[in-house]
CSV table of C-alpha atoms in Angstrom, one decimal:
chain,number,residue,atom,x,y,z
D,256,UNK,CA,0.0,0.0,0.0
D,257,UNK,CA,0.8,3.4,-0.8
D,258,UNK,CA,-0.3,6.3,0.4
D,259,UNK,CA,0.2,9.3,-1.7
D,260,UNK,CA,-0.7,13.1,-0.2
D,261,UNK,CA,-1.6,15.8,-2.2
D,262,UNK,CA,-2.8,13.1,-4.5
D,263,UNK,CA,-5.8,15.4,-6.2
D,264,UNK,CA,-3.2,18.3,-7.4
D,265,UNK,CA,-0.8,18.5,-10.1
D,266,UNK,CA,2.3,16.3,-9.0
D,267,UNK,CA,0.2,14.1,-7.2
D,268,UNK,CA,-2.2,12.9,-9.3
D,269,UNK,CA,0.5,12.8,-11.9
D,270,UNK,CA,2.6,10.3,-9.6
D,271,UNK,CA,-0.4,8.3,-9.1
D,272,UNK,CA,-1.1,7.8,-12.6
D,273,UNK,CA,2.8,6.5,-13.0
D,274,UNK,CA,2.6,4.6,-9.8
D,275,UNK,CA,-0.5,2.5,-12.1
D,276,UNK,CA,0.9,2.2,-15.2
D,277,UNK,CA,3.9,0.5,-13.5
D,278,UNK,CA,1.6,-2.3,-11.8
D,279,UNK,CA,1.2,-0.8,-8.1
D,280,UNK,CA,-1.8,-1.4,-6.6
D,281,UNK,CA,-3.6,-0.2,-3.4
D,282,UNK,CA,-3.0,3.2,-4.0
D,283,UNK,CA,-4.5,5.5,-1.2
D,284,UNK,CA,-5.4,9.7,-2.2
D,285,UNK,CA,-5.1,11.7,0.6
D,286,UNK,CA,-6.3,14.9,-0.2
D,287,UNK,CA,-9.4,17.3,-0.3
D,288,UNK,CA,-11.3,17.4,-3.4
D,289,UNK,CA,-13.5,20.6,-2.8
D,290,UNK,CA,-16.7,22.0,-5.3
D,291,UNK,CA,-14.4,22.4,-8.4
D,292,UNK,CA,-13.1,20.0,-10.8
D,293,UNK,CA,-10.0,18.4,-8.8
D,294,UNK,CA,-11.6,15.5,-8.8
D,295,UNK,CA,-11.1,15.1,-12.4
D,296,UNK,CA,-7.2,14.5,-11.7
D,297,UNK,CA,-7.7,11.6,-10.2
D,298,UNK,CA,-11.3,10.4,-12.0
D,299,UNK,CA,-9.3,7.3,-14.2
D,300,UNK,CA,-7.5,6.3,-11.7
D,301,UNK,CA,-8.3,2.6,-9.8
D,302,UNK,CA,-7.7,3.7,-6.0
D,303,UNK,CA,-8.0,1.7,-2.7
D,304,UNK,CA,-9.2,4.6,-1.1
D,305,UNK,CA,-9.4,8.7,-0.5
D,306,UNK,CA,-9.6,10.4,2.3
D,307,UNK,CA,-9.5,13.6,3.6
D,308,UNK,CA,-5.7,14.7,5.8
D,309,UNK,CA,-7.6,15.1,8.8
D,310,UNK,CA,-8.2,10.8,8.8
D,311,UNK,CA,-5.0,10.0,8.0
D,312,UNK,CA,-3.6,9.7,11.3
D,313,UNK,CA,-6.1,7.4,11.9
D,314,UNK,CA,-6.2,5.1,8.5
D,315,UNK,CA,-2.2,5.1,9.8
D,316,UNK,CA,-2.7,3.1,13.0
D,317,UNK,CA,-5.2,1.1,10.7
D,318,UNK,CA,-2.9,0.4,8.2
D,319,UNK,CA,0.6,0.5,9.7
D,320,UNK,CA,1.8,-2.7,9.1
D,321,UNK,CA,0.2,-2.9,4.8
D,322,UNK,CA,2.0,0.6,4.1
D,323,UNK,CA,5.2,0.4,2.3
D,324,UNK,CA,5.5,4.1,1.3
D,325,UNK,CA,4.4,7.9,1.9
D,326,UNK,CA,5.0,10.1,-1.1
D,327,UNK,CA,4.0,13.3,0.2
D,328,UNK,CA,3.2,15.9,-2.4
D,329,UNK,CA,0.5,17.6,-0.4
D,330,UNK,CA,1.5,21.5,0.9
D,331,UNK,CA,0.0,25.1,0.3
D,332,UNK,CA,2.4,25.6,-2.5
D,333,UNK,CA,0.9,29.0,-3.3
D,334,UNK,CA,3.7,31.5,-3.3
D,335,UNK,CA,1.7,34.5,-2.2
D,336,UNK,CA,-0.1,32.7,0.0
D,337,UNK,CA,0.2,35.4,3.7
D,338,UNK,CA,-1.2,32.7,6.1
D,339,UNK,CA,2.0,31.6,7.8
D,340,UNK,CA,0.1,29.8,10.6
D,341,UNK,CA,-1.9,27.8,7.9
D,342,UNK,CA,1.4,27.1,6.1
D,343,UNK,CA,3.0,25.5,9.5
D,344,UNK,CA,0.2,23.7,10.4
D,345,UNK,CA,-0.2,22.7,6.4
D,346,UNK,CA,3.5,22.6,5.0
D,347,UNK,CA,5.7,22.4,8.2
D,348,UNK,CA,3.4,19.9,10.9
D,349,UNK,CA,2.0,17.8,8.4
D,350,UNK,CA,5.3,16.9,7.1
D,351,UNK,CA,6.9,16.2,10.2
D,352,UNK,CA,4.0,13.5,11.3
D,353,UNK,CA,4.5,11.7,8.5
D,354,UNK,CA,8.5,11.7,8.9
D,355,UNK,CA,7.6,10.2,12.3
D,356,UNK,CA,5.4,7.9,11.2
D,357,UNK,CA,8.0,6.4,8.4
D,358,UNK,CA,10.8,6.5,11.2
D,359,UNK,CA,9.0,5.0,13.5
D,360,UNK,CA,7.5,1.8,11.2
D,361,UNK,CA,10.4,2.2,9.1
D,362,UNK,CA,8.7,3.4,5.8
D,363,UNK,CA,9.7,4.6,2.6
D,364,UNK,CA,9.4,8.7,3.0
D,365,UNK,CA,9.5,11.2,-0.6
D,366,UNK,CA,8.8,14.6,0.2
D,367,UNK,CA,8.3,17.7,-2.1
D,368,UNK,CA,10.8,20.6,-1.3
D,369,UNK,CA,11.4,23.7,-3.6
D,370,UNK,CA,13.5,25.3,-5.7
D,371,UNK,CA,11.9,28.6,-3.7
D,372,UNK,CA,14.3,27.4,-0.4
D,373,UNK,CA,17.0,28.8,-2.8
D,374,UNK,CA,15.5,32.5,-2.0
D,375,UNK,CA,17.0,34.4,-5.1
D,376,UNK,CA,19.9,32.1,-5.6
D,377,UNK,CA,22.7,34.3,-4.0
D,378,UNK,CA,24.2,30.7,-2.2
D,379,UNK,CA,23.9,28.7,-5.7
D,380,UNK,CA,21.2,26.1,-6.5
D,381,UNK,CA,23.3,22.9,-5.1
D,382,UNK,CA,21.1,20.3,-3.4
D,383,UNK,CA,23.7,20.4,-0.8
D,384,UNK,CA,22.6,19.0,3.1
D,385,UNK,CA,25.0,20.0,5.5
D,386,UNK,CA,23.7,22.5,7.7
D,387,UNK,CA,26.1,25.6,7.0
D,388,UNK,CA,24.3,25.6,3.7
D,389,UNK,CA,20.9,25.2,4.4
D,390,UNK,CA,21.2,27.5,7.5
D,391,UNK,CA,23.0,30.2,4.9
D,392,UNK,CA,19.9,30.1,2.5
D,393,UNK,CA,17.6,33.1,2.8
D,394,UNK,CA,14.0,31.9,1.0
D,395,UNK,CA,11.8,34.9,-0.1
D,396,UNK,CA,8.5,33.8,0.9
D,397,UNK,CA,6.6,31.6,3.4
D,398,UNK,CA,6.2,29.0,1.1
D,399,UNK,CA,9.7,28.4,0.9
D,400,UNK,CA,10.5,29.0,4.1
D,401,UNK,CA,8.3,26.3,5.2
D,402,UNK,CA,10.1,23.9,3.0
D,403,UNK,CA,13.4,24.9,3.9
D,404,UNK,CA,12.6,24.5,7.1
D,405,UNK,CA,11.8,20.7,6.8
D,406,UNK,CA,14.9,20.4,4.8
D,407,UNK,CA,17.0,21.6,8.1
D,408,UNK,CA,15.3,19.7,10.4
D,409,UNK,CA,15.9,16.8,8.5
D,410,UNK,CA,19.4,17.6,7.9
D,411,UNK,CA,19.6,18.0,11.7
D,412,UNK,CA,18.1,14.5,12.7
D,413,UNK,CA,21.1,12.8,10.2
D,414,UNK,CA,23.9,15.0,11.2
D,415,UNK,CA,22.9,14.2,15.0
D,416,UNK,CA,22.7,10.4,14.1
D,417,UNK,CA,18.9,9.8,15.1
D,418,UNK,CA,16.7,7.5,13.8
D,419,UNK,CA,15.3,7.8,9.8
D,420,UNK,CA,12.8,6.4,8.1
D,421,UNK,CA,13.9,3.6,6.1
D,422,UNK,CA,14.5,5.5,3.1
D,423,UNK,CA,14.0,9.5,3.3
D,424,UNK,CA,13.9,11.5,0.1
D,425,UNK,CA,13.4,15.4,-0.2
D,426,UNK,CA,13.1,16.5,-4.0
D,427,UNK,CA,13.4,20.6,-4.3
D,428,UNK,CA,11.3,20.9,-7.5
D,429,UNK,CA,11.9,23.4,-9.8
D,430,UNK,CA,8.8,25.3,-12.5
D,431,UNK,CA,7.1,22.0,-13.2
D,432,UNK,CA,4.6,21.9,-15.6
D,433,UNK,CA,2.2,19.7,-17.4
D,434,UNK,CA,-1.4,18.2,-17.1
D,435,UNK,CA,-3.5,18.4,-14.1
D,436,UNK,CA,-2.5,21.8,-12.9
D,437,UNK,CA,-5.7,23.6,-14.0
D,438,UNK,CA,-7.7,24.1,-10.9
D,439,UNK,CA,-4.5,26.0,-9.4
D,440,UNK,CA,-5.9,29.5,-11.3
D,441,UNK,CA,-3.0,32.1,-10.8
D,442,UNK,CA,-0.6,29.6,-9.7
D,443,UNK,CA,-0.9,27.5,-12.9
D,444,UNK,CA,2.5,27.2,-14.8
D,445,UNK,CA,3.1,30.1,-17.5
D,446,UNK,CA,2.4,27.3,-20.5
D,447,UNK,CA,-0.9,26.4,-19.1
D,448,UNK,CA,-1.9,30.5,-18.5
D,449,UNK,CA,-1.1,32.0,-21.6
D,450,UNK,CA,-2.0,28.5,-23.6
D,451,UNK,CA,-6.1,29.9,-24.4
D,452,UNK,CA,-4.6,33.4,-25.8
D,453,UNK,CA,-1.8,31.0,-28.2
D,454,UNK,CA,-4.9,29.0,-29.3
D,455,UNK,CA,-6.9,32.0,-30.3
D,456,UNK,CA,-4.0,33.7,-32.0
D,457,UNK,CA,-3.9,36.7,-29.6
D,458,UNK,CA,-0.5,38.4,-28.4
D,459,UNK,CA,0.4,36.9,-24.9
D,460,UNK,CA,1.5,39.4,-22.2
D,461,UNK,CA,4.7,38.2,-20.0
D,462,UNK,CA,5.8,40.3,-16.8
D,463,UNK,CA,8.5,43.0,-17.7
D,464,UNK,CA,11.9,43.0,-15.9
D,465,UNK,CA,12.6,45.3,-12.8
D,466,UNK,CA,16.1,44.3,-13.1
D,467,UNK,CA,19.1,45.6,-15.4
D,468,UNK,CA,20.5,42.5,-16.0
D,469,UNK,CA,17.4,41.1,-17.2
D,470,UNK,CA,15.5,42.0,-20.4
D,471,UNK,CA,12.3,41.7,-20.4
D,472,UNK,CA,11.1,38.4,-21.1
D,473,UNK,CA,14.4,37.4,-20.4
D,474,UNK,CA,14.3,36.3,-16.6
D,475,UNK,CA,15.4,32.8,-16.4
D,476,UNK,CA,13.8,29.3,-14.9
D,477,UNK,CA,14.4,26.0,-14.8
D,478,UNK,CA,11.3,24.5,-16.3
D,479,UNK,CA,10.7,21.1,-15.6
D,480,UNK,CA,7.8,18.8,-17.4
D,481,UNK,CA,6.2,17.1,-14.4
D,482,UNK,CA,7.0,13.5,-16.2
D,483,UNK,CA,10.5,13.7,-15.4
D,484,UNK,CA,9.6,14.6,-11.8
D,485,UNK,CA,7.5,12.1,-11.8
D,486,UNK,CA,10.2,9.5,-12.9
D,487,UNK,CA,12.9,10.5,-10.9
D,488,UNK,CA,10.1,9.8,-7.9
D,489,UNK,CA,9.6,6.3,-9.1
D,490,UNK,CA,13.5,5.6,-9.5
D,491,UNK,CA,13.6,6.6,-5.7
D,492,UNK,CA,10.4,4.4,-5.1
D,493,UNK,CA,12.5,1.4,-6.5
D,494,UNK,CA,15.6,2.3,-5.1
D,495,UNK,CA,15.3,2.6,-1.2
D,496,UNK,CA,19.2,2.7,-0.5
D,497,UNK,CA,19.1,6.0,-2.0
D,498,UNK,CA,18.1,8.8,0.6
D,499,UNK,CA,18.8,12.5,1.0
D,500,UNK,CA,18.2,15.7,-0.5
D,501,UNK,CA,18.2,16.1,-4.2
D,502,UNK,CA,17.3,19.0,-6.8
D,503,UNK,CA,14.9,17.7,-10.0
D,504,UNK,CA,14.7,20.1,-12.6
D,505,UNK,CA,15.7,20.2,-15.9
D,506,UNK,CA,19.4,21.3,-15.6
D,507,UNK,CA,18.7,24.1,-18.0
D,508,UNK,CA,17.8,28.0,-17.5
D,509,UNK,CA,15.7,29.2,-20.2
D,510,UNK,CA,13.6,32.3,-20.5
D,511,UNK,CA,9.8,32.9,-20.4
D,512,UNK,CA,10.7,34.3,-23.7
D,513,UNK,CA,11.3,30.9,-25.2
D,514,UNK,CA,8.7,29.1,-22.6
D,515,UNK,CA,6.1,31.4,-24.7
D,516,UNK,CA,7.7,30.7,-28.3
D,517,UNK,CA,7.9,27.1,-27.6
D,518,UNK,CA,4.2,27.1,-26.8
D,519,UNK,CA,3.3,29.0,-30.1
D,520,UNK,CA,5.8,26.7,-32.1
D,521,UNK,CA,3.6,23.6,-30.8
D,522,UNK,CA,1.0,25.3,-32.6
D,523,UNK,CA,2.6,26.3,-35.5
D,524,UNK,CA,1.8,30.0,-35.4
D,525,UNK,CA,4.0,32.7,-35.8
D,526,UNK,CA,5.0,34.3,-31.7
D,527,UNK,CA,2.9,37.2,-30.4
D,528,UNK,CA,4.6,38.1,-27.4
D,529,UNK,CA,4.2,41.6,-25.5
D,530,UNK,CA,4.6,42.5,-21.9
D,531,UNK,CA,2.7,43.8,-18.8
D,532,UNK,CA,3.7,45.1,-15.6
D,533,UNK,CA,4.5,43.0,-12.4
D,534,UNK,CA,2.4,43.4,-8.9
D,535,UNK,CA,4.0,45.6,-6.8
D,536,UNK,CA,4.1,42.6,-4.3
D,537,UNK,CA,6.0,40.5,-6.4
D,538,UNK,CA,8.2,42.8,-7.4
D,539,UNK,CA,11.3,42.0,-4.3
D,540,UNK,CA,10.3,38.6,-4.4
D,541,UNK,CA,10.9,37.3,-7.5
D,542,UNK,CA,13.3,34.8,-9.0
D,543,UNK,CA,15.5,36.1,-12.2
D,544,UNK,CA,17.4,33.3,-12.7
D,545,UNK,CA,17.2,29.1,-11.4
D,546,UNK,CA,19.2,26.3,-12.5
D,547,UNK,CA,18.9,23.0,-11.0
D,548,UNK,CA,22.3,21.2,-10.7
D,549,UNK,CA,21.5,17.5,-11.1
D,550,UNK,CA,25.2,16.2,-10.0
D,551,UNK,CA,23.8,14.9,-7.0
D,552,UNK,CA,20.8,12.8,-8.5
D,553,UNK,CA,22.9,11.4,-11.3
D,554,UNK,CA,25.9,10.2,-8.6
D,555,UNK,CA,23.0,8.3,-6.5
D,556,UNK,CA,22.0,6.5,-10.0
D,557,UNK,CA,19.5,8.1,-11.7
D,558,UNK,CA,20.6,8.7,-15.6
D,559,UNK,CA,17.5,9.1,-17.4
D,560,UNK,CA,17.9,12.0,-19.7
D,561,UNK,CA,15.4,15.5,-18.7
D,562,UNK,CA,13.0,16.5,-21.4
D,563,UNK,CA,14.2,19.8,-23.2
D,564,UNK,CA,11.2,22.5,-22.6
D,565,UNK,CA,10.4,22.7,-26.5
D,566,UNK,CA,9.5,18.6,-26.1
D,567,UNK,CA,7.8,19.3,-23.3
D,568,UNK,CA,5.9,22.1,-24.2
D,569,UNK,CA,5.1,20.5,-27.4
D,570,UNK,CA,4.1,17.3,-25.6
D,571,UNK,CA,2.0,19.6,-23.0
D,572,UNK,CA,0.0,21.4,-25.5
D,573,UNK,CA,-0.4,18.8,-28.6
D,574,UNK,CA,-1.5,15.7,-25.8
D,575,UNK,CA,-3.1,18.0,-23.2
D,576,UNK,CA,-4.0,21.7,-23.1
D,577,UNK,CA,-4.9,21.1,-26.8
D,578,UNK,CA,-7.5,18.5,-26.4
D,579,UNK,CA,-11.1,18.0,-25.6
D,580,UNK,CA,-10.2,15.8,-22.8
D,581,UNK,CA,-6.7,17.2,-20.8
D,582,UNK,CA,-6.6,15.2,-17.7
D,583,UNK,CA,-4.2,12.7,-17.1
């Protein structure tokens, strides 16, 4: 049995998907669905059971000895999000119960970090894990803080020699995109957004640069398509020696420039690419540039190739965002 949290959003319900194609069965969602259409993530998949995060502790006990694995995905991963008590009860709390739990019954444990514990990437993007380095990075919103803050305490359990879980795995995801991610509105990836005005033929407005090394368009991200996260989470799945903390991203920076482009390639229309302002809020907390280092990942094993973002975009919109049907 495997549980898998945050099972009804984008990575989730993407690892699920894997997780049956490759024969697993018993899969458990733990999630909420709400009123809109997240249930539609998860609608073709063949599930043991889903329940909301408030009965897992409970369906634990129940289940402790048939569990084999937690792959926890579930968080508020909305960057704006002001909440901060709702994001340690959500990201911070929640995480560390299930650590417990996987320590304690000696459990497989995969965790979603960020890319955002990187803060604006003035310490580098490595996927180090000693604590000089995690301590030294600044993240620039509550989100990430809440991540890097489950990274350290991690870090601080291994360096003091305490129990782990039989295999612990924290993956600091980069921009992923791909299907499933259209109930997260504002928070969708920059593909998914600007995909309706690419399919009508109308010019598509990216945020302008408030910095002089930057053009505008120009600002730089690691975009990752949310298959190769989703692969690297099975290679860990099937490969329990390998534990720590690991980047997944695409090893690449590339513009929202060519993000955009790539998108209007996959529909074989010439670019219409213009530019709007960026919220005030936003404006000190934003990311120019991420790169994912990947050294780390391939040393432990892992030498599948990453998608390049014009595949991926043009595997997003020609299988997905351009069909009737774009779930999963």
């Amino acid at each position: 049995m495997i549980i898998v949290t945050g099972s009804t959003g984008f990575i989730g319900s993407n690892v699920l998907a894997a997780l049956e194609a490759k024969g697993y069965k018993d899969l458990v969602v733990v999630d909420w669905l709400g009123v809109k259409d997240k249930w539609k993530n998860i609608a073709k998949r063949e599930l043991a059971a889903v329940l909301p995060p408030e009965q897992l502790p409970e369906f634990l006990k129940q289940h402790e000895k048939e569990i084999t694995a937690v792959i926890h995905m579930g968080a508020i991963s909305t960057t704006t999000e002001k909440d901060v008590d709702l994001i340690v009860e959500r990201n911070i709390q929640s995480t560390w119960d299930l650590w417990c739990f996987c320590r304690d019954f000696q459990k497989q444990f995969i965790y979603a970090s960020s890319a955002a514990t990187y803060g604006s990437g003035e310490n580098g993007f490595e996927d180090r894990d000693d604590l000089d380095y995690l301590n030294s990075l600044r993240p620039l919103n509550p989100y990430g803080w809440s991540k890097a803050f489950i990274d350290r305490k991690i870090a601080r359990e291994v360096a003091e020699n305490r129990k782990t879980p039989k295999q612990y795995a924290g993956l600091k995801l980069f921009n992923v995109y791909g299907p499933n991610e259209y109930h997260k509105g504002e928070q969708e990836s920059v593909v998914a957004h600007i995909f309706p005005s690419v399919r009508n033929n109308e010019e598509v407005k990216l945020f302008k640069s408030y910095h002089t090394d930057y053009k505008d368009g120009q600002q730089l991200r690691d975009f990752v398509w949310v298959g190769d996260v989703v692969r690297v989470i099975i290679w860990l799945l099937e490969n329990p020696e390998v534990s720590g903390l690991f980047n997944v991203g695409s090893g690449s920076a590339r513009s929202f420039y060519d993000l955009a482009k790539a998108a209007w390639d996959a529909m074989g229309l010439p670019p219409k690419i213009g530019y709007k302002k960026m919220p005030p809020e936003l404006q000190d907390k934003y990311q120019y540039y991420t790169k994912a280092s990947l050294d780390k990942l391939r040393k432990a094993g892992f030498t599948e190739p990453m998608t390049s973002l014009e595949d991926g975009v043009r595997l997003y919109v020609t299988e997905f965002l351009n069909k009737e049907d774009r779930y999963l």
